[in-house]
mmCIF file of C-alpha atoms (C1' of nucleotides) in Angstrom:
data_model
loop_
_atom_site.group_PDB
_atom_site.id
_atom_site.type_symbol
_atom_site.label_atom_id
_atom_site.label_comp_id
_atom_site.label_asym_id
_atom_site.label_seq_id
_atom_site.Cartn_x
_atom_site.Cartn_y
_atom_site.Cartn_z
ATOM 1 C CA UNK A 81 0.000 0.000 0.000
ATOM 2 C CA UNK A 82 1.615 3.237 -0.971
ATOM 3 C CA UNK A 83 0.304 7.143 0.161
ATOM 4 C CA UNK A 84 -0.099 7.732 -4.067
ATOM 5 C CA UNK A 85 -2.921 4.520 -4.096
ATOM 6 C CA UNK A 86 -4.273 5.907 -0.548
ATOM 7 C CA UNK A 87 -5.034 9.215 -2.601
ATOM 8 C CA UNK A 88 -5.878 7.812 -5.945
ATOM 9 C CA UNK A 89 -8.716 5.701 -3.597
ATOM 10 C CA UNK A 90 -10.181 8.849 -1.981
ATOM 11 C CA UNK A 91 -10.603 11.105 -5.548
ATOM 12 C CA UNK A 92 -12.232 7.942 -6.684
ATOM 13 C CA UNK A 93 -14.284 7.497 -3.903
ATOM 14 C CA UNK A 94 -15.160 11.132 -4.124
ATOM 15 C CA UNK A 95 -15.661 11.628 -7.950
ATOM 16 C CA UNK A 96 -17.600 8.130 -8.023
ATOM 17 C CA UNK A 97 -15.436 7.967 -11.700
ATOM 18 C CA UNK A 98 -11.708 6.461 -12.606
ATOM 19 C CA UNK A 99 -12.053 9.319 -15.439
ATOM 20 C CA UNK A 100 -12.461 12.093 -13.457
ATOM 21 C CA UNK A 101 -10.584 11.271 -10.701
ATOM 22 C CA UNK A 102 -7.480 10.968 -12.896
ATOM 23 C CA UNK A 103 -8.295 14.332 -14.278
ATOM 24 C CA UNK A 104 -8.456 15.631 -10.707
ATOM 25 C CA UNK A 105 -4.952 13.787 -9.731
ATOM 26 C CA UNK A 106 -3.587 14.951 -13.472
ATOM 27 C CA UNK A 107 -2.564 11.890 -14.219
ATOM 28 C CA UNK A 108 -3.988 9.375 -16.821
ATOM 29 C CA UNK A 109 -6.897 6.481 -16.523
ATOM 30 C CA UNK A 110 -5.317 3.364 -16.075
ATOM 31 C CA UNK A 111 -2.751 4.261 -13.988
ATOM 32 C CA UNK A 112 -5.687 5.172 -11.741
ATOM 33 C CA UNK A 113 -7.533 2.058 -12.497
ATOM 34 C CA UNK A 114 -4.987 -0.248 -11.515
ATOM 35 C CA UNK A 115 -3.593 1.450 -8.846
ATOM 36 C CA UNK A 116 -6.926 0.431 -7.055
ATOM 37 C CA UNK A 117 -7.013 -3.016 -8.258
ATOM 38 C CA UNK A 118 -3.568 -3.370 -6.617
ATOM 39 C CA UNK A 119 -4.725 -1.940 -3.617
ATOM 40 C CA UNK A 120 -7.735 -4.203 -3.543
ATOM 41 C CA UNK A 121 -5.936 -7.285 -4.172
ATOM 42 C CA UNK A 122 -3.621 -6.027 -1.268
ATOM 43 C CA UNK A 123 -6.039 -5.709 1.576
ATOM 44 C CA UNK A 124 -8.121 -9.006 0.197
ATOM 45 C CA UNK A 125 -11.437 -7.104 -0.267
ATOM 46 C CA UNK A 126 -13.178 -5.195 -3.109
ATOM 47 C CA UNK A 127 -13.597 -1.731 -2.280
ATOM 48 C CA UNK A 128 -16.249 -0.568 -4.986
ATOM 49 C CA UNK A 129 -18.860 -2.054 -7.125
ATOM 50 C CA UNK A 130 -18.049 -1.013 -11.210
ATOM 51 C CA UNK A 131 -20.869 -0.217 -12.854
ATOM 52 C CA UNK A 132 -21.380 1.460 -16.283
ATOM 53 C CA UNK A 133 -21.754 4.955 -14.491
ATOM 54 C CA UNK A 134 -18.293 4.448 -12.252
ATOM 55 C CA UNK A 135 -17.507 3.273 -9.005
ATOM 56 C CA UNK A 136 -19.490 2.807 -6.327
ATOM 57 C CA UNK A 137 -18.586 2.605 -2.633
ATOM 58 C CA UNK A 138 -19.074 -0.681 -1.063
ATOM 59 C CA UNK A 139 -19.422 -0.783 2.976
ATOM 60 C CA UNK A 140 -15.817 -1.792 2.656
ATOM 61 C CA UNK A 141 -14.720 1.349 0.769
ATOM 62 C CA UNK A 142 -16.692 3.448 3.082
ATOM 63 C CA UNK A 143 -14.714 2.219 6.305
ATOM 64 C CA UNK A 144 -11.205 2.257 4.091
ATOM 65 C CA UNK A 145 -12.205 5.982 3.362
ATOM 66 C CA UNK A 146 -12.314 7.291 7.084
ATOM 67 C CA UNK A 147 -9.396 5.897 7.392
ATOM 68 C CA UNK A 148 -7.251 7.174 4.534
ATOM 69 C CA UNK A 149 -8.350 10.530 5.355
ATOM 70 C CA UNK A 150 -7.432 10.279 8.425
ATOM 71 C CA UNK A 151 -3.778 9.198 6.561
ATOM 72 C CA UNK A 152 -3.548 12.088 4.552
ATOM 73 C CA UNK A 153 -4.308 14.327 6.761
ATOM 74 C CA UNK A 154 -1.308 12.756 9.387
ATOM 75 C CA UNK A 155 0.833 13.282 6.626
ATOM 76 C CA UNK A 156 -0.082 16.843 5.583
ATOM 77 C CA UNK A 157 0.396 17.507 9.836
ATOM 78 C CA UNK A 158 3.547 16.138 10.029
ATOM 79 C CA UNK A 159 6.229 17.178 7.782
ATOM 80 C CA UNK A 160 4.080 20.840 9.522
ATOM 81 C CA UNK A 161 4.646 19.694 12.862
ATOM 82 C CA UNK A 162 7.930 19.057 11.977
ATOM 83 C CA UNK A 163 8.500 22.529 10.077
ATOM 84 C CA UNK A 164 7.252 24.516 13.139
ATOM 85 C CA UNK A 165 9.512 22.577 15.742
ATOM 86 C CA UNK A 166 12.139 23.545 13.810
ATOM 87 C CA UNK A 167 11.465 27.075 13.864
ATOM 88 C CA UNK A 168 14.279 28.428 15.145
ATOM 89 C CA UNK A 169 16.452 25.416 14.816
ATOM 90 C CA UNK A 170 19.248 26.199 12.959
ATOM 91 C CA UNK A 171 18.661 24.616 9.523
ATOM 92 C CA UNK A 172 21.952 22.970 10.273
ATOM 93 C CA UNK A 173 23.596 22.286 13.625
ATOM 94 C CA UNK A 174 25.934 25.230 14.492
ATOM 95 C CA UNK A 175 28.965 22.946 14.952
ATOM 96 C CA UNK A 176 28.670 20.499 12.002
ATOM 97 C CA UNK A 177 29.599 16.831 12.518
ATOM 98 C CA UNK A 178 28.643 14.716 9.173
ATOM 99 C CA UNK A 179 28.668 18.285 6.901
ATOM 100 C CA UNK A 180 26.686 17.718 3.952
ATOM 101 C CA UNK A 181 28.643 17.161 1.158
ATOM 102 C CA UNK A 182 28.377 18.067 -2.882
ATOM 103 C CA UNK A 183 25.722 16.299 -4.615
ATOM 104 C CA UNK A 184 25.099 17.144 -8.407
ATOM 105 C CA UNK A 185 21.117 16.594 -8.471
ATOM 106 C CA UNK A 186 18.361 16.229 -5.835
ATOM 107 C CA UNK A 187 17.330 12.869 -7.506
ATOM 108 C CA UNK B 291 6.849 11.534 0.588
ATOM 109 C CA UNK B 292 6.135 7.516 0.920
ATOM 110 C CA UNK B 293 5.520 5.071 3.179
ATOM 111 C CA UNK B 294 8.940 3.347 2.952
ATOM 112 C CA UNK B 295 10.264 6.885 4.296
ATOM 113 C CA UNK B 296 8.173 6.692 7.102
ATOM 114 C CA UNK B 297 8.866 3.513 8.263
ATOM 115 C CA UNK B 298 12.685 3.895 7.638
ATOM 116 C CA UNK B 299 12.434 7.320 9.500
ATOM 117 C CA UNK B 300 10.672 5.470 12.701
ATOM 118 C CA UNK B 301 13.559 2.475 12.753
ATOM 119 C CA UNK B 302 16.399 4.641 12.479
ATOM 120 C CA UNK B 303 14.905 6.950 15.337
ATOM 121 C CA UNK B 304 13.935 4.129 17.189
ATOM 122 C CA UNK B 305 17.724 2.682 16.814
ATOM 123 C CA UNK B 306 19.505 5.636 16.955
ATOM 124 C CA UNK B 307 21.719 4.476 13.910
ATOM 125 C CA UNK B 308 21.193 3.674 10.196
ATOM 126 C CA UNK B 309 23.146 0.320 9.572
ATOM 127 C CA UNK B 310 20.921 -1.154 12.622
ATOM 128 C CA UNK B 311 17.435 0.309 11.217
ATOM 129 C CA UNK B 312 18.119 -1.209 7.977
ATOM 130 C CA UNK B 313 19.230 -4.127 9.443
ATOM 131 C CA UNK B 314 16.386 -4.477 11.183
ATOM 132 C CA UNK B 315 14.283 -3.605 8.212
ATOM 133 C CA UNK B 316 15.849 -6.002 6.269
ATOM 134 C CA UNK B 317 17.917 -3.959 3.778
ATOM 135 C CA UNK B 318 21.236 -2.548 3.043
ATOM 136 C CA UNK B 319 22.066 0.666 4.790
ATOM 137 C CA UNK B 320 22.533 3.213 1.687
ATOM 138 C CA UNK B 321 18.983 3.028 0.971
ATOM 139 C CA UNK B 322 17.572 3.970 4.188
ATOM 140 C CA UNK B 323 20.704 6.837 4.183
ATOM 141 C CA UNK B 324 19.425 8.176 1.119
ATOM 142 C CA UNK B 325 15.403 8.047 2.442
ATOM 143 C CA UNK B 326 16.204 10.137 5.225
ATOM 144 C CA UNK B 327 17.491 12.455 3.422
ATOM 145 C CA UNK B 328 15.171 12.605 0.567
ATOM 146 C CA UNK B 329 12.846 12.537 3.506
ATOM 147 C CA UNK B 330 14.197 15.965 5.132
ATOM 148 C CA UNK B 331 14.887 17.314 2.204
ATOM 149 C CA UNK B 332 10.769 17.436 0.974
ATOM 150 C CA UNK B 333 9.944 18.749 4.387
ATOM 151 C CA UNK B 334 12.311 21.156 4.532
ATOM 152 C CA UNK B 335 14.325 20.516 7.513
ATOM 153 C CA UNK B 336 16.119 18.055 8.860
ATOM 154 C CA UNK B 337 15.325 15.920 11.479
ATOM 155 C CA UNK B 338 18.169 14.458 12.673
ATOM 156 C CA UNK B 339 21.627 15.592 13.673
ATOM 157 C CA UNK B 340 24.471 12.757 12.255
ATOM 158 C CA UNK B 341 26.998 12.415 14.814
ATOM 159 C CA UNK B 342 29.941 9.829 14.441
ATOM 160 C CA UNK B 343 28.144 7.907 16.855
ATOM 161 C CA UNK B 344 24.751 7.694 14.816
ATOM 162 C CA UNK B 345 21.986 9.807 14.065
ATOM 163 C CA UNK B 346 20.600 11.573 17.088
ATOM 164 C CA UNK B 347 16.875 12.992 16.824
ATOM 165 C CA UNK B 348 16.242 17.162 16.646
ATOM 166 C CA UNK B 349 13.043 18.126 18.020
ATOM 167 C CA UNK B 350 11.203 18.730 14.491
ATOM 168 C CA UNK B 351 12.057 15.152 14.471
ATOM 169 C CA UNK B 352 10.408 14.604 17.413
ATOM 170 C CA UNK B 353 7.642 16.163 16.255
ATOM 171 C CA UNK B 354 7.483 14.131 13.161
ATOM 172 C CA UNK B 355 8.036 11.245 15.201
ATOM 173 C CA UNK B 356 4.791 10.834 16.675
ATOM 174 C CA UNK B 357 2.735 11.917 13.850
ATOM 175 C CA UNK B 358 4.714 9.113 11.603
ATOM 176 C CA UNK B 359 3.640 6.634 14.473
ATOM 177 C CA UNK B 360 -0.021 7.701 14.034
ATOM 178 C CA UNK B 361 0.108 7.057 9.968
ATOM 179 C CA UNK B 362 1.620 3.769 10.275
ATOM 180 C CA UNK B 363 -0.765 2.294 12.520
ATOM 181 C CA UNK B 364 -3.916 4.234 10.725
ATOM 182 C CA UNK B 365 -2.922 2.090 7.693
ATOM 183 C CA UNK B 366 -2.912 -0.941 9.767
ATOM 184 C CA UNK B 367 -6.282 0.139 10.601
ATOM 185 C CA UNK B 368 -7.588 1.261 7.147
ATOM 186 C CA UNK B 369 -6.995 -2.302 5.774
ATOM 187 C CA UNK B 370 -8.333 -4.557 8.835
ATOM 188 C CA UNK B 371 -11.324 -1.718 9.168
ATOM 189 C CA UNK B 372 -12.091 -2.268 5.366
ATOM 190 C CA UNK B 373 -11.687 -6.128 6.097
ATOM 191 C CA UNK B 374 -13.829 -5.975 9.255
ATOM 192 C CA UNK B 375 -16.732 -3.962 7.015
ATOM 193 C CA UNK B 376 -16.783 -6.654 4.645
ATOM 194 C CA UNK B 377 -17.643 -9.880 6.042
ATOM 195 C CA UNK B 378 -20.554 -10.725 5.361
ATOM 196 C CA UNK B 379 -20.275 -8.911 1.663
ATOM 197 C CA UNK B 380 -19.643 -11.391 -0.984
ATOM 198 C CA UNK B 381 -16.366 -11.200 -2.369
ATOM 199 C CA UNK B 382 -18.305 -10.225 -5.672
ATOM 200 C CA UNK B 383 -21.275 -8.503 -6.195
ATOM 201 C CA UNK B 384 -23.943 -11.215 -6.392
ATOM 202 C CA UNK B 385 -25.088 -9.790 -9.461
ATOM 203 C CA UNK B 386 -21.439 -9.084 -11.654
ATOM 204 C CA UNK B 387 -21.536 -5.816 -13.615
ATOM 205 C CA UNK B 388 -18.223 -5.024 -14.839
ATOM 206 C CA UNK B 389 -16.827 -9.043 -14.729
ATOM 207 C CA UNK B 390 -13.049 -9.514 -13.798
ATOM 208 C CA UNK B 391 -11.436 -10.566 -17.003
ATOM 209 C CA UNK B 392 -8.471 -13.428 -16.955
ATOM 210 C CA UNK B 393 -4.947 -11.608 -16.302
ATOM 211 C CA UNK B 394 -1.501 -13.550 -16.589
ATOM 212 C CA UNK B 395 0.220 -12.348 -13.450
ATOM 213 C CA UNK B 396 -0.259 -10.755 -10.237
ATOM 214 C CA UNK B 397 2.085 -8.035 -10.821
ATOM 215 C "C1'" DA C 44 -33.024 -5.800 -30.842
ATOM 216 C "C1'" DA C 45 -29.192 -3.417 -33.132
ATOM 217 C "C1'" DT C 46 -26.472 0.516 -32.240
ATOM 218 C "C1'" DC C 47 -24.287 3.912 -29.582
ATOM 219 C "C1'" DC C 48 -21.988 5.572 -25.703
ATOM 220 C "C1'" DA C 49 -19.853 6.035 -21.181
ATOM 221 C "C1'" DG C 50 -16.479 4.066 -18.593
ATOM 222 C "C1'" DC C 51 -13.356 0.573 -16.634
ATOM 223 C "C1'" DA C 52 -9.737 -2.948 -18.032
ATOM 224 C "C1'" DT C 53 -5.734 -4.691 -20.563
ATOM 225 C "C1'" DA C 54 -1.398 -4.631 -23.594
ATOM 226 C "C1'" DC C 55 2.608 -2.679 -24.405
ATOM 227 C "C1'" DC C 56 6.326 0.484 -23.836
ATOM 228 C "C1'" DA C 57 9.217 4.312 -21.802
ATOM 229 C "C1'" DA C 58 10.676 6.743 -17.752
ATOM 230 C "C1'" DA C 59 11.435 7.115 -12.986
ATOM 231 C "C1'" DA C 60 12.215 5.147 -8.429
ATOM 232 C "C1'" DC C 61 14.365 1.823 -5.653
ATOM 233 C "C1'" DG C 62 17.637 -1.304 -3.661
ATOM 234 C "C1'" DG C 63 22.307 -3.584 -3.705
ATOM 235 C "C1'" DT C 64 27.465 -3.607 -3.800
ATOM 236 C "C1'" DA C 65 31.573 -1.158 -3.533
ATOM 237 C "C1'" DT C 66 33.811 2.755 -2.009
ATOM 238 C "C1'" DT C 67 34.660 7.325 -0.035
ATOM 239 C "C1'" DG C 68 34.518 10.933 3.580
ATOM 240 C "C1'" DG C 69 34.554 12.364 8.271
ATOM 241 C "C1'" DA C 70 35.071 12.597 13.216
ATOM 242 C "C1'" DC C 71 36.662 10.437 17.407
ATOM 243 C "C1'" DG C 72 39.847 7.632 20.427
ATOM 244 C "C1'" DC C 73 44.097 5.752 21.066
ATOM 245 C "C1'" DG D 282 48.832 9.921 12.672
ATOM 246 C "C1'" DC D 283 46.185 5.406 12.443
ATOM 247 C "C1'" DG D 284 42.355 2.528 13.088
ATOM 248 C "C1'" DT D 285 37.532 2.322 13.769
ATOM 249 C "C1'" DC D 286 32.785 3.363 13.430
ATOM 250 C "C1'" DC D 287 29.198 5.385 10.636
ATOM 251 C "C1'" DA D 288 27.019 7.919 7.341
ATOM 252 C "C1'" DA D 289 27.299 9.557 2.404
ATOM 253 C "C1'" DT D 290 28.149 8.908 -2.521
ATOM 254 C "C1'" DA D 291 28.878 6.425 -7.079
ATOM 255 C "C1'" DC D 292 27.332 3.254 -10.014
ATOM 256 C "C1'" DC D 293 24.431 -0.338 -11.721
ATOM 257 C "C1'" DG D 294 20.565 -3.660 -12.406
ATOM 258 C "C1'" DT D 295 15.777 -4.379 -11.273
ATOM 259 C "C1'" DT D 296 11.262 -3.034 -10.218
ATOM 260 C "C1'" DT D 297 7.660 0.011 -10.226
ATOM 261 C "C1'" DT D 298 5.033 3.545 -12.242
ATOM 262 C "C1'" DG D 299 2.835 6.250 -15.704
ATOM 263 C "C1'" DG D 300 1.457 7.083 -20.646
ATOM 264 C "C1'" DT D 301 -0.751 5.844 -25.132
ATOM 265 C "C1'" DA D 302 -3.545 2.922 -27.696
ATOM 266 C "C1'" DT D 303 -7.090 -0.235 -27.686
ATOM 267 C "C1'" DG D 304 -10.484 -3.692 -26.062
ATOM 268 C "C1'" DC D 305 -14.556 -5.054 -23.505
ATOM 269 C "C1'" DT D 306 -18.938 -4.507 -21.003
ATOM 270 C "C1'" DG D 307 -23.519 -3.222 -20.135
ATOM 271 C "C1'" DG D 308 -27.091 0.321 -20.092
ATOM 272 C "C1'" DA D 309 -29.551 3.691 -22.886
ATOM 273 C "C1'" DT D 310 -31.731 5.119 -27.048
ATOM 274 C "C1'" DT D 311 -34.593 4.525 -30.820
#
DNA sequence: AATCCAGCATACCAAAACGGTATTGGACGC
DNA sequence: GCGTCCAATACCGTTTTGGTATGCTGGATT
């Protein structure tokens, strides 16, 4: 299970559509698509009936969607929480130990 | 941000060094060296001071500490929660809409 | 009931991310 | 100064991910 299928599952669940979720995540269809087949086969359960109108919630996919909420919003909070501990931190420690040496990209 | 970060962020806090967190997680140590960092580098400060003696937590990384805590177990949660909210549902609709079609592998 | 249409699934390929091995760089203790 | 302990970097092969093109399904329309 990866954060990018946690957030693919909730504009799904919230656009009831594959298609306009992806538009909403800019990104393409299938990716979409089979990111939540993988996740599905992952956890062992279906998450949403396909009809011909899109995807619809099953009971499952309504308790996995409190919960990945709940994810993304603990992730959003802590790189924050983080950020305003750090507020007036040094960005690096006044006497450097391991300095931080050349790198040529940020990868 | 992923997952994997996470988790490598909570065994290398939790051990106080990188070779044992990635021992413990099972893989070499570069990776989880290069997580970190990729880590602190998207949040925009780092969260750790490296010491010749190992990697010794700054409070922003005590901060993201217990929010990283919260996510992992959430997404314990999510899956067993969606697993719980299914029994009982069949593992296909009773009535098949879109049918599963044959596929080679389970990628 | 044949056709059309909306929408998810699959095949195939290219690009990016990831992990592993080997090696370097850096600080501390002797 | 030398050895040791650790983290950082280089480099490479593998895996994962996303994109494009296309197929398949079932309801709606007439």
């Amino acid at each position: 299970m990866s954060l990018a299928q946690i957030r693919y599952f909730v504009a799904v669940a919230e656009e009831g559509n594959v298609g306009r979720a992806a538009e909403r995540l800019h990104i393409a269809q299938p990716p979409v698509s089979r990111q939540i087949r993988a996740l599905e086969d992952e956890i062992g359960t279906p998450l949403f009936v396909r009809t011909p109108r899109g995807m619809q919630l099953l009971p499952s996919g309504r308790a996995f969607l409190d919960r990945a909420r709940q994810i993304l919003s603990a992730v959003d909070e802590a790189s924050a929480a983080a950020k305003s501990a750090a507020t007036g931190t040094p960005s690096w420690p006044t006497k450097p130990i391991y300095r931080r040496r050349n790198q040529r990209s940020e990868r």
